[in-house]
Amino acid sequence: MDRFVFLTFDGLGRGAVYAAFALALVLIWRATRIVNFAQGAMAVATAYVGYSVSTATGSYWLGFVVAVVGGLLLGAAVERVVMRFVDHSSPLNGVVVALGLVLVIQGVLGMTYGNEFRPAGAPFSRDAFDVGGIALLSRFDLFVFAAVFAVVGLLAVLFTRTNVGLRMRASAFAPDVSRLLGVNVGGMLTLGWALAAAVGSMAGMLVIPTELGLHPNAMDIVFVSSFTAAVVGGLDSPFGAVAGGLIVGLLLSYVSGYLGATVAPIAVLLLLVVVLLGRPGGLFSRSAARAV
């Protein structure tokens, strides 16, 4: 029982990290109807900038803010300079361009910073609270939970309570009709990319301290788990992204603890396949709810 409790809280800590990144994927999908496969590489790029600032100034929080603002600017630049000129008649075109962007970003980071792992500190202790001899959540885990739920709340308000959020969704679903109604569709798409990249940068600053450290490929495995979380929860649901992240985190923790770490990636892919076959829209999406 002690082992099960430890693995449960360890999985919740992992899941909160995956949920943070899954939120960025949900945001870009809701705003543009595109799955940004370059999200991980973009997050690593801004994390390098953020931790460079932190190292130079000694302030983690200043680096955190710089990384988020850098993500905002990078997302807008990617949409304006790259994605705006992609032929979206086929969904695969955007995927191919995003994968190409991943290679470019990782190559530039490797040439600039090198390919060795760099330590990335956390703002709070990662030592878990010990209750009855069982390690539970750490202060950093609690910080991640707070940050994730704050972002979920802000996104819910943005997309359901503000004119900007409604314009963003209208531009994604029906761009031609939105233009006829006077909506600046191009500006809304740029804003969607910028906000998604900012959330992704925040997630990167939360994820990287829990992994081996900064590296051009630091987010590759995290992206797979977070993408699975977003699909499991539903790409149109911020709440689903959080729930999916916790599900994936618990699955990885249980499988790693009882069957071995080498089996964990296979379990994540199996979960993805099962959900796509059973509920392609995700467990918590509105379309899935209507289908029941």
JSON list of C-alpha atoms in Angstrom, two decimals, residues 89-212:
[
{"chain": "A", "resi": 89, "resn": "SER", "atom": "CA", "xyz": [-5.82, 22.77, -48.00]},
{"chain": "A", "resi": 90, "resn": "SER", "atom": "CA", "xyz": [-4.30, 19.60, -46.52]},
{"chain": "A", "resi": 91, "resn": "PRO", "atom": "CA", "xyz": [-3.74, 19.22, -42.74]},
{"chain": "A", "resi": 92, "resn": "LEU", "atom": "CA", "xyz": [-0.48, 17.39, -43.46]},
{"chain": "A", "resi": 93, "resn": "ASN", "atom": "CA", "xyz": [1.13, 20.53, -44.88]},
{"chain": "A", "resi": 94, "resn": "GLY", "atom": "CA", "xyz": [1.14, 22.24, -41.51]},
{"chain": "A", "resi": 95, "resn": "VAL", "atom": "CA", "xyz": [2.46, 19.08, -39.83]},
{"chain": "A", "resi": 96, "resn": "VAL", "atom": "CA", "xyz": [5.37, 18.79, -42.26]},
{"chain": "A", "resi": 97, "resn": "VAL", "atom": "CA", "xyz": [6.28, 22.46, -41.87]},
{"chain": "A", "resi": 98, "resn": "ALA", "atom": "CA", "xyz": [6.10, 22.19, -38.06]},
{"chain": "A", "resi": 99, "resn": "LEU", "atom": "CA", "xyz": [8.37, 19.13, -38.08]},
{"chain": "A", "resi": 100, "resn": "GLY", "atom": "CA", "xyz": [10.81, 21.00, -40.30]},
{"chain": "A", "resi": 101, "resn": "LEU", "atom": "CA", "xyz": [10.71, 23.89, -37.84]},
{"chain": "A", "resi": 102, "resn": "VAL", "atom": "CA", "xyz": [11.60, 21.45, -35.05]},
{"chain": "A", "resi": 103, "resn": "LEU", "atom": "CA", "xyz": [14.77, 20.42, -36.90]},
{"chain": "A", "resi": 104, "resn": "VAL", "atom": "CA", "xyz": [15.73, 24.05, -37.54]},
{"chain": "A", "resi": 105, "resn": "ILE", "atom": "CA", "xyz": [15.21, 25.14, -33.92]},
{"chain": "A", "resi": 106, "resn": "GLN", "atom": "CA", "xyz": [17.02, 22.13, -32.47]},
{"chain": "A", "resi": 107, "resn": "GLY", "atom": "CA", "xyz": [19.91, 22.62, -34.90]},
{"chain": "A", "resi": 108, "resn": "VAL", "atom": "CA", "xyz": [20.27, 26.30, -34.00]},
{"chain": "A", "resi": 109, "resn": "LEU", "atom": "CA", "xyz": [20.13, 25.53, -30.27]},
{"chain": "A", "resi": 110, "resn": "GLY", "atom": "CA", "xyz": [22.75, 22.81, -30.66]},
{"chain": "A", "resi": 111, "resn": "MET", "atom": "CA", "xyz": [25.12, 25.16, -32.51]},
{"chain": "A", "resi": 112, "resn": "THR", "atom": "CA", "xyz": [24.52, 27.99, -30.05]},
{"chain": "A", "resi": 113, "resn": "TYR", "atom": "CA", "xyz": [24.47, 26.24, -26.68]},
{"chain": "A", "resi": 114, "resn": "GLY", "atom": "CA", "xyz": [25.97, 22.83, -27.43]},
{"chain": "A", "resi": 115, "resn": "ASN", "atom": "CA", "xyz": [24.44, 19.38, -27.06]},
{"chain": "A", "resi": 116, "resn": "GLU", "atom": "CA", "xyz": [25.35, 18.67, -23.45]},
{"chain": "A", "resi": 117, "resn": "PHE", "atom": "CA", "xyz": [22.74, 18.68, -20.71]},
{"chain": "A", "resi": 118, "resn": "ARG", "atom": "CA", "xyz": [22.75, 21.86, -18.63]},
{"chain": "A", "resi": 119, "resn": "PRO", "atom": "CA", "xyz": [21.39, 21.96, -15.07]},
{"chain": "A", "resi": 120, "resn": "ALA", "atom": "CA", "xyz": [18.08, 23.77, -14.66]},
{"chain": "A", "resi": 121, "resn": "GLY", "atom": "CA", "xyz": [17.09, 24.74, -11.16]},
{"chain": "A", "resi": 122, "resn": "ALA", "atom": "CA", "xyz": [13.60, 24.99, -9.70]},
{"chain": "A", "resi": 123, "resn": "PRO", "atom": "CA", "xyz": [12.27, 27.94, -7.67]},
{"chain": "A", "resi": 124, "resn": "PHE", "atom": "CA", "xyz": [11.10, 25.66, -4.85]},
{"chain": "A", "resi": 125, "resn": "SER", "atom": "CA", "xyz": [12.43, 22.52, -3.23]},
{"chain": "A", "resi": 126, "resn": "ARG", "atom": "CA", "xyz": [11.76, 19.26, -5.07]},
{"chain": "A", "resi": 127, "resn": "ASP", "atom": "CA", "xyz": [12.08, 17.25, -1.86]},
{"chain": "A", "resi": 128, "resn": "ALA", "atom": "CA", "xyz": [8.70, 15.67, -1.22]},
{"chain": "A", "resi": 129, "resn": "PHE", "atom": "CA", "xyz": [6.84, 16.11, 2.06]},
{"chain": "A", "resi": 130, "resn": "ASP", "atom": "CA", "xyz": [7.13, 12.95, 4.15]},
{"chain": "A", "resi": 131, "resn": "VAL", "atom": "CA", "xyz": [3.93, 11.78, 5.82]},
{"chain": "A", "resi": 132, "resn": "GLY", "atom": "CA", "xyz": [4.05, 8.53, 7.76]},
{"chain": "A", "resi": 133, "resn": "GLY", "atom": "CA", "xyz": [7.23, 7.53, 6.00]},
{"chain": "A", "resi": 134, "resn": "ILE", "atom": "CA", "xyz": [5.67, 8.03, 2.53]},
{"chain": "A", "resi": 135, "resn": "ALA", "atom": "CA", "xyz": [7.00, 10.72, 0.20]},
{"chain": "A", "resi": 136, "resn": "LEU", "atom": "CA", "xyz": [4.13, 12.82, -1.17]},
{"chain": "A", "resi": 137, "resn": "LEU", "atom": "CA", "xyz": [4.17, 16.05, -3.21]},
{"chain": "A", "resi": 138, "resn": "SER", "atom": "CA", "xyz": [6.99, 18.60, -3.07]},
{"chain": "A", "resi": 139, "resn": "ARG", "atom": "CA", "xyz": [6.73, 22.38, -2.90]},
{"chain": "A", "resi": 140, "resn": "PHE", "atom": "CA", "xyz": [7.61, 22.52, -6.59]},
{"chain": "A", "resi": 141, "resn": "ASP", "atom": "CA", "xyz": [4.78, 20.07, -7.40]},
{"chain": "A", "resi": 142, "resn": "LEU", "atom": "CA", "xyz": [2.33, 22.31, -5.54]},
{"chain": "A", "resi": 143, "resn": "PHE", "atom": "CA", "xyz": [3.63, 25.32, -7.50]},
{"chain": "A", "resi": 144, "resn": "VAL", "atom": "CA", "xyz": [3.08, 23.44, -10.76]},
{"chain": "A", "resi": 145, "resn": "PHE", "atom": "CA", "xyz": [-0.49, 22.53, -9.75]},
{"chain": "A", "resi": 146, "resn": "ALA", "atom": "CA", "xyz": [-1.23, 26.15, -8.86]},
{"chain": "A", "resi": 147, "resn": "ALA", "atom": "CA", "xyz": [0.21, 27.42, -12.15]},
{"chain": "A", "resi": 148, "resn": "VAL", "atom": "CA", "xyz": [-1.72, 24.86, -14.23]},
{"chain": "A", "resi": 149, "resn": "PHE", "atom": "CA", "xyz": [-5.09, 25.54, -12.59]},
{"chain": "A", "resi": 150, "resn": "ALA", "atom": "CA", "xyz": [-4.50, 29.30, -12.87]},
{"chain": "A", "resi": 151, "resn": "VAL", "atom": "CA", "xyz": [-3.91, 28.92, -16.62]},
{"chain": "A", "resi": 152, "resn": "VAL", "atom": "CA", "xyz": [-7.00, 26.72, -16.98]},
{"chain": "A", "resi": 153, "resn": "GLY", "atom": "CA", "xyz": [-9.11, 29.37, -15.27]},
{"chain": "A", "resi": 154, "resn": "LEU", "atom": "CA", "xyz": [-7.71, 32.17, -17.41]},
{"chain": "A", "resi": 155, "resn": "LEU", "atom": "CA", "xyz": [-8.26, 30.19, -20.63]},
{"chain": "A", "resi": 156, "resn": "ALA", "atom": "CA", "xyz": [-11.83, 29.36, -19.62]},
{"chain": "A", "resi": 157, "resn": "VAL", "atom": "CA", "xyz": [-12.54, 33.05, -19.05]},
{"chain": "A", "resi": 158, "resn": "LEU", "atom": "CA", "xyz": [-10.78, 34.03, -22.29]},
{"chain": "A", "resi": 159, "resn": "PHE", "atom": "CA", "xyz": [-12.70, 31.65, -24.55]},
{"chain": "A", "resi": 160, "resn": "THR", "atom": "CA", "xyz": [-16.12, 31.86, -22.92]},
{"chain": "A", "resi": 161, "resn": "ARG", "atom": "CA", "xyz": [-16.40, 35.33, -21.38]},
{"chain": "A", "resi": 162, "resn": "THR", "atom": "CA", "xyz": [-14.47, 37.72, -23.64]},
{"chain": "A", "resi": 163, "resn": "ASN", "atom": "CA", "xyz": [-15.06, 39.03, -27.15]},
{"chain": "A", "resi": 164, "resn": "VAL", "atom": "CA", "xyz": [-11.44, 38.35, -28.05]},
{"chain": "A", "resi": 165, "resn": "GLY", "atom": "CA", "xyz": [-11.76, 34.67, -27.17]},
{"chain": "A", "resi": 166, "resn": "LEU", "atom": "CA", "xyz": [-14.97, 34.31, -29.16]},
{"chain": "A", "resi": 167, "resn": "ARG", "atom": "CA", "xyz": [-13.35, 36.03, -32.16]},
{"chain": "A", "resi": 168, "resn": "MET", "atom": "CA", "xyz": [-10.38, 33.65, -31.92]},
{"chain": "A", "resi": 169, "resn": "ARG", "atom": "CA", "xyz": [-12.65, 30.61, -31.98]},
{"chain": "A", "resi": 170, "resn": "ALA", "atom": "CA", "xyz": [-14.79, 32.04, -34.79]},
{"chain": "A", "resi": 171, "resn": "SER", "atom": "CA", "xyz": [-11.65, 32.73, -36.84]},
{"chain": "A", "resi": 172, "resn": "ALA", "atom": "CA", "xyz": [-10.52, 29.14, -36.38]},
{"chain": "A", "resi": 173, "resn": "PHE", "atom": "CA", "xyz": [-13.88, 27.52, -37.21]},
{"chain": "A", "resi": 174, "resn": "ALA", "atom": "CA", "xyz": [-15.17, 29.81, -39.97]},
{"chain": "A", "resi": 175, "resn": "PRO", "atom": "CA", "xyz": [-12.52, 32.29, -41.18]},
{"chain": "A", "resi": 176, "resn": "ASP", "atom": "CA", "xyz": [-14.44, 33.40, -44.28]},
{"chain": "A", "resi": 177, "resn": "VAL", "atom": "CA", "xyz": [-17.63, 34.16, -42.37]},
{"chain": "A", "resi": 178, "resn": "SER", "atom": "CA", "xyz": [-15.61, 35.90, -39.65]},
{"chain": "A", "resi": 179, "resn": "ARG", "atom": "CA", "xyz": [-13.99, 38.19, -42.24]},
{"chain": "A", "resi": 180, "resn": "LEU", "atom": "CA", "xyz": [-17.41, 39.13, -43.57]},
{"chain": "A", "resi": 181, "resn": "LEU", "atom": "CA", "xyz": [-18.43, 40.06, -40.03]},
{"chain": "A", "resi": 182, "resn": "GLY", "atom": "CA", "xyz": [-15.43, 42.36, -39.66]},
{"chain": "A", "resi": 183, "resn": "VAL", "atom": "CA", "xyz": [-13.16, 40.10, -37.59]},
{"chain": "A", "resi": 184, "resn": "ASN", "atom": "CA", "xyz": [-9.41, 40.50, -38.15]},
{"chain": "A", "resi": 185, "resn": "VAL", "atom": "CA", "xyz": [-8.82, 36.79, -38.78]},
{"chain": "A", "resi": 186, "resn": "GLY", "atom": "CA", "xyz": [-5.08, 37.15, -39.38]},
{"chain": "A", "resi": 187, "resn": "GLY", "atom": "CA", "xyz": [-4.66, 39.06, -36.13]},
{"chain": "A", "resi": 188, "resn": "MET", "atom": "CA", "xyz": [-6.67, 36.48, -34.19]},
{"chain": "A", "resi": 189, "resn": "LEU", "atom": "CA", "xyz": [-4.56, 33.62, -35.57]},
{"chain": "A", "resi": 190, "resn": "THR", "atom": "CA", "xyz": [-1.37, 35.47, -34.64]},
{"chain": "A", "resi": 191, "resn": "LEU", "atom": "CA", "xyz": [-2.73, 36.07, -31.14]},
{"chain": "A", "resi": 192, "resn": "GLY", "atom": "CA", "xyz": [-3.62, 32.38, -30.82]},
{"chain": "A", "resi": 193, "resn": "TRP", "atom": "CA", "xyz": [-0.11, 31.30, -31.77]},
{"chain": "A", "resi": 194, "resn": "ALA", "atom": "CA", "xyz": [1.42, 33.87, -29.43]},
{"chain": "A", "resi": 195, "resn": "LEU", "atom": "CA", "xyz": [-0.68, 32.83, -26.44]},
{"chain": "A", "resi": 196, "resn": "ALA", "atom": "CA", "xyz": [-0.11, 29.12, -27.08]},
{"chain": "A", "resi": 197, "resn": "ALA", "atom": "CA", "xyz": [3.65, 29.64, -27.32]},
{"chain": "A", "resi": 198, "resn": "ALA", "atom": "CA", "xyz": [3.60, 31.68, -24.10]},
{"chain": "A", "resi": 199, "resn": "VAL", "atom": "CA", "xyz": [1.77, 28.87, -22.28]},
{"chain": "A", "resi": 200, "resn": "GLY", "atom": "CA", "xyz": [4.19, 26.36, -23.83]},
{"chain": "A", "resi": 201, "resn": "SER", "atom": "CA", "xyz": [7.14, 28.42, -22.58]},
{"chain": "A", "resi": 202, "resn": "MET", "atom": "CA", "xyz": [5.67, 28.48, -19.09]},
{"chain": "A", "resi": 203, "resn": "ALA", "atom": "CA", "xyz": [5.23, 24.71, -19.31]},
{"chain": "A", "resi": 204, "resn": "GLY", "atom": "CA", "xyz": [8.83, 24.32, -20.45]},
{"chain": "A", "resi": 205, "resn": "MET", "atom": "CA", "xyz": [10.07, 26.24, -17.41]},
{"chain": "A", "resi": 206, "resn": "LEU", "atom": "CA", "xyz": [7.97, 23.88, -15.25]},
{"chain": "A", "resi": 207, "resn": "VAL", "atom": "CA", "xyz": [8.91, 20.66, -17.08]},
{"chain": "A", "resi": 208, "resn": "ILE", "atom": "CA", "xyz": [12.66, 20.98, -17.59]},
{"chain": "A", "resi": 209, "resn": "PRO", "atom": "CA", "xyz": [13.61, 21.05, -13.87]},
{"chain": "A", "resi": 210, "resn": "THR", "atom": "CA", "xyz": [11.89, 17.67, -13.49]},
{"chain": "A", "resi": 211, "resn": "GLU", "atom": "CA", "xyz": [13.90, 16.11, -16.34]},
{"chain": "A", "resi": 212, "resn": "LEU", "atom": "CA", "xyz": [17.65, 15.81, -16.96]}
]
